[in-house]
Amino acid sequence: MLYGKDMRTKARETLFKIIFSSQFVKPVDGNFRAGMYRAGELNEDDVAYCDRLLALIAEHSDDISAVIDGKSRAFPEARLFPADRSALIIAIAEILYMDDVPDKVAANEAANIVSRYSSEKSAAFVSGILASVIADKQGRA
């Protein structure tokens, strides 16, 4: 059991790999997704979480892209590093469409993923965008 860490870290990392792959191979099919779930050693709850989040990302992809473009004026979404874009997509979907995920957890997990798969500068960039998304959300609440 993980103590002191969000229990969905493995699920988010698996989601990150799926979203990252989808930027190069479209569409990512169910067999690939199932293989990623197995490789990530996800349990039933993690798989349900991933499936739910992937459905939300598909449903709101245009809105998520617009948020990224609006917050990252110097680097439009299409020009972002694929790793940074992937982490932002997941975190923004969690922040905007999943009430059961604390906003700070979503932002922290995204920064951690980016620091592992991209760069320290990217982690600060992603954190800044997500802090702005959270501030906007709290301003609407």
mmCIF file with all atom_site columns, N, CA, C and O in Angstrom, residues 65-86:
data_model
loop_
_atom_site.group_PDB
_atom_site.id
_atom_site.type_symbol
_atom_site.label_atom_id
_atom_site.label_alt_id
_atom_site.label_comp_id
_atom_site.label_asym_id
_atom_site.label_entity_id
_atom_site.label_seq_id
_atom_site.pdbx_PDB_ins_code
_atom_site.Cartn_x
_atom_site.Cartn_y
_atom_site.Cartn_z
_atom_site.occupancy
_atom_site.B_iso_or_equiv
_atom_site.pdbx_formal_charge
_atom_site.auth_seq_id
_atom_site.auth_comp_id
_atom_site.auth_asym_id
_atom_site.auth_atom_id
_atom_site.pdbx_PDB_model_num
ATOM 1  N N  . SER A 1 65 ? -8.046 21.618 -25.088 1.00 0.00 ? 65 SER A N  1
ATOM 2  C CA . SER A 1 65 ? -7.081 22.267 -25.989 1.00 0.00 ? 65 SER A CA 1
ATOM 3  C C  . SER A 1 65 ? -7.196 23.776 -25.906 1.00 0.00 ? 65 SER A C  1
ATOM 4  O O  . SER A 1 65 ? -6.179 24.482 -25.898 1.00 0.00 ? 65 SER A O  1
ATOM 5  N N  . ALA A 1 66 ? -8.422 24.279 -25.828 1.00 0.00 ? 66 ALA A N  1
ATOM 6  C CA . ALA A 1 66 ? -8.633 25.729 -25.730 1.00 0.00 ? 66 ALA A CA 1
ATOM 7  C C  . ALA A 1 66 ? -8.056 26.278 -24.427 1.00 0.00 ? 66 ALA A C  1
ATOM 8  O O  . ALA A 1 66 ? -7.474 27.372 -24.413 1.00 0.00 ? 66 ALA A O  1
ATOM 9  N N  . VAL A 1 67 ? -8.204 25.549 -23.339 1.00 0.00 ? 67 VAL A N  1
ATOM 10 C CA . VAL A 1 67 ? -7.631 25.975 -22.062 1.00 0.00 ? 67 VAL A CA 1
ATOM 11 C C  . VAL A 1 67 ? -6.108 26.038 -22.172 1.00 0.00 ? 67 VAL A C  1
ATOM 12 O O  . VAL A 1 67 ? -5.480 27.028 -21.771 1.00 0.00 ? 67 VAL A O  1
ATOM 13 N N  . ILE A 1 68 ? -5.508 25.002 -22.744 1.00 0.00 ? 68 ILE A N  1
ATOM 14 C CA . ILE A 1 68 ? -4.052 24.988 -22.896 1.00 0.00 ? 68 ILE A CA 1
ATOM 15 C C  . ILE A 1 68 ? -3.605 26.158 -23.769 1.00 0.00 ? 68 ILE A C  1
ATOM 16 O O  . ILE A 1 68 ? -2.668 26.883 -23.415 1.00 0.00 ? 68 ILE A O  1
ATOM 17 N N  . ASP A 1 69 ? -4.274 26.368 -24.892 1.00 0.00 ? 69 ASP A N  1
ATOM 18 C CA . ASP A 1 69 ? -3.918 27.489 -25.777 1.00 0.00 ? 69 ASP A CA 1
ATOM 19 C C  . ASP A 1 69 ? -4.075 28.832 -25.063 1.00 0.00 ? 69 ASP A C  1
ATOM 20 O O  . ASP A 1 69 ? -3.238 29.721 -25.221 1.00 0.00 ? 69 ASP A O  1
ATOM 21 N N  . GLY A 1 70 ? -5.141 28.975 -24.284 1.00 0.00 ? 70 GLY A N  1
ATOM 22 C CA . GLY A 1 70 ? -5.387 30.233 -23.579 1.00 0.00 ? 70 GLY A CA 1
ATOM 23 C C  . GLY A 1 70 ? -4.370 30.514 -22.489 1.00 0.00 ? 70 GLY A C  1
ATOM 24 O O  . GLY A 1 70 ? -4.040 31.669 -22.217 1.00 0.00 ? 70 GLY A O  1
ATOM 25 N N  . LYS A 1 71 ? -3.872 29.471 -21.850 1.00 0.00 ? 71 LYS A N  1
ATOM 26 C CA . LYS A 1 71 ? -2.933 29.644 -20.742 1.00 0.00 ? 71 LYS A CA 1
ATOM 27 C C  . LYS A 1 71 ? -1.477 29.655 -21.202 1.00 0.00 ? 71 LYS A C  1
ATOM 28 O O  . LYS A 1 71 ? -0.606 30.100 -20.480 1.00 0.00 ? 71 LYS A O  1
ATOM 29 N N  . SER A 1 72 ? -1.219 29.156 -22.384 1.00 0.00 ? 72 SER A N  1
ATOM 30 C CA . SER A 1 72 ? 0.148  29.025 -22.879 1.00 0.00 ? 72 SER A CA 1
ATOM 31 C C  . SER A 1 72 ? 0.294  29.822 -24.164 1.00 0.00 ? 72 SER A C  1
ATOM 32 O O  . SER A 1 72 ? 0.537  29.277 -25.235 1.00 0.00 ? 72 SER A O  1
ATOM 33 N N  . ARG A 1 73 ? 0.160  31.113 -24.047 1.00 0.00 ? 73 ARG A N  1
ATOM 34 C CA . ARG A 1 73 ? 0.137  31.959 -25.243 1.00 0.00 ? 73 ARG A CA 1
ATOM 35 C C  . ARG A 1 73 ? 1.451  31.913 -26.028 1.00 0.00 ? 73 ARG A C  1
ATOM 36 O O  . ARG A 1 73 ? 1.454  31.967 -27.246 1.00 0.00 ? 73 ARG A O  1
ATOM 37 N N  . ALA A 1 74 ? 2.571  31.828 -25.322 1.00 0.00 ? 74 ALA A N  1
ATOM 38 C CA . ALA A 1 74 ? 3.865  31.808 -26.011 1.00 0.00 ? 74 ALA A CA 1
ATOM 39 C C  . ALA A 1 74 ? 4.079  30.488 -26.754 1.00 0.00 ? 74 ALA A C  1
ATOM 40 O O  . ALA A 1 74 ? 4.787  30.442 -27.745 1.00 0.00 ? 74 ALA A O  1
ATOM 41 N N  . PHE A 1 75 ? 3.457  29.429 -26.253 1.00 0.00 ? 75 PHE A N  1
ATOM 42 C CA . PHE A 1 75 ? 3.600  28.106 -26.868 1.00 0.00 ? 75 PHE A CA 1
ATOM 43 C C  . PHE A 1 75 ? 2.215  27.507 -27.070 1.00 0.00 ? 75 PHE A C  1
ATOM 44 O O  . PHE A 1 75 ? 1.667  26.906 -26.145 1.00 0.00 ? 75 PHE A O  1
ATOM 45 N N  . PRO A 1 76 ? 1.620  27.685 -28.256 1.00 0.00 ? 76 PRO A N  1
ATOM 46 C CA . PRO A 1 76 ? 0.318  27.055 -28.504 1.00 0.00 ? 76 PRO A CA 1
ATOM 47 C C  . PRO A 1 76 ? 0.400  25.553 -28.290 1.00 0.00 ? 76 PRO A C  1
ATOM 48 O O  . PRO A 1 76 ? 1.483  24.962 -28.414 1.00 0.00 ? 76 PRO A O  1
ATOM 49 N N  . GLU A 1 77 ? -0.730 24.950 -27.974 1.00 0.00 ? 77 GLU A N  1
ATOM 50 C CA . GLU A 1 77 ? -0.765 23.526 -27.660 1.00 0.00 ? 77 GLU A CA 1
ATOM 51 C C  . GLU A 1 77 ? -0.019 22.689 -28.692 1.00 0.00 ? 77 GLU A C  1
ATOM 52 O O  . GLU A 1 77 ? 0.734  21.786 -28.347 1.00 0.00 ? 77 GLU A O  1
ATOM 53 N N  . ALA A 1 78 ? -0.195 22.988 -29.961 1.00 0.00 ? 78 ALA A N  1
ATOM 54 C CA . ALA A 1 78 ? 0.420  22.192 -31.026 1.00 0.00 ? 78 ALA A CA 1
ATOM 55 C C  . ALA A 1 78 ? 1.942  22.240 -30.977 1.00 0.00 ? 78 ALA A C  1
ATOM 56 O O  . ALA A 1 78 ? 2.605  21.352 -31.504 1.00 0.00 ? 78 ALA A O  1
ATOM 57 N N  . ARG A 1 79 ? 2.513  23.269 -30.340 1.00 0.00 ? 79 ARG A N  1
ATOM 58 C CA . ARG A 1 79 ? 3.972  23.403 -30.284 1.00 0.00 ? 79 ARG A CA 1
ATOM 59 C C  . ARG A 1 79 ? 4.571  22.903 -28.977 1.00 0.00 ? 79 ARG A C  1
ATOM 60 O O  . ARG A 1 79 ? 5.790  22.901 -28.819 1.00 0.00 ? 79 ARG A O  1
ATOM 61 N N  . LEU A 1 80 ? 3.750  22.489 -28.039 1.00 0.00 ? 80 LEU A N  1
ATOM 62 C CA . LEU A 1 80 ? 4.268  21.997 -26.762 1.00 0.00 ? 80 LEU A CA 1
ATOM 63 C C  . LEU A 1 80 ? 4.951  20.645 -26.958 1.00 0.00 ? 80 LEU A C  1
ATOM 64 O O  . LEU A 1 80 ? 4.591  19.878 -27.847 1.00 0.00 ? 80 LEU A O  1
ATOM 65 N N  . PHE A 1 81 ? 5.905  20.357 -26.087 1.00 0.00 ? 81 PHE A N  1
ATOM 66 C CA . PHE A 1 81 ? 6.494  19.025 -26.083 1.00 0.00 ? 81 PHE A CA 1
ATOM 67 C C  . PHE A 1 81 ? 5.364  18.028 -25.841 1.00 0.00 ? 81 PHE A C  1
ATOM 68 O O  . PHE A 1 81 ? 4.498  18.256 -24.986 1.00 0.00 ? 81 PHE A O  1
ATOM 69 N N  . PRO A 1 82 ? 5.338  16.912 -26.550 1.00 0.00 ? 82 PRO A N  1
ATOM 70 C CA . PRO A 1 82 ? 4.272  15.925 -26.348 1.00 0.00 ? 82 PRO A CA 1
ATOM 71 C C  . PRO A 1 82 ? 4.134  15.465 -24.893 1.00 0.00 ? 82 PRO A C  1
ATOM 72 O O  . PRO A 1 82 ? 3.025  15.246 -24.413 1.00 0.00 ? 82 PRO A O  1
ATOM 73 N N  . ALA A 1 83 ? 5.235  15.347 -24.179 1.00 0.00 ? 83 ALA A N  1
ATOM 74 C CA . ALA A 1 83 ? 5.160  14.934 -22.771 1.00 0.00 ? 83 ALA A CA 1
ATOM 75 C C  . ALA A 1 83 ? 4.442  15.999 -21.937 1.00 0.00 ? 83 ALA A C  1
ATOM 76 O O  . ALA A 1 83 ? 3.586  15.678 -21.104 1.00 0.00 ? 83 ALA A O  1
ATOM 77 N N  . ASP A 1 84 ? 4.765  17.263 -22.177 1.00 0.00 ? 84 ASP A N  1
ATOM 78 C CA . ASP A 1 84 ? 4.121  18.344 -21.429 1.00 0.00 ? 84 ASP A CA 1
ATOM 79 C C  . ASP A 1 84 ? 2.630  18.402 -21.751 1.00 0.00 ? 84 ASP A C  1
ATOM 80 O O  . ASP A 1 84 ? 1.786  18.533 -20.851 1.00 0.00 ? 84 ASP A O  1
ATOM 81 N N  . ARG A 1 85 ? 2.315  18.300 -23.030 1.00 0.00 ? 85 ARG A N  1
ATOM 82 C CA . ARG A 1 85 ? 0.917  18.325 -23.466 1.00 0.00 ? 85 ARG A CA 1
ATOM 83 C C  . ARG A 1 85 ? 0.138  17.176 -22.837 1.00 0.00 ? 85 ARG A C  1
ATOM 84 O O  . ARG A 1 85 ? -0.975 17.359 -22.350 1.00 0.00 ? 85 ARG A O  1
ATOM 85 N N  . SER A 1 86 ? 0.724  15.994 -22.807 1.00 0.00 ? 86 SER A N  1
ATOM 86 C CA . SER A 1 86 ? 0.049  14.817 -22.260 1.00 0.00 ? 86 SER A CA 1
ATOM 87 C C  . SER A 1 86 ? -0.287 15.010 -20.784 1.00 0.00 ? 86 SER A C  1
ATOM 88 O O  . SER A 1 86 ? -1.407 14.731 -20.345 1.00 0.00 ? 86 SER A O  1
#
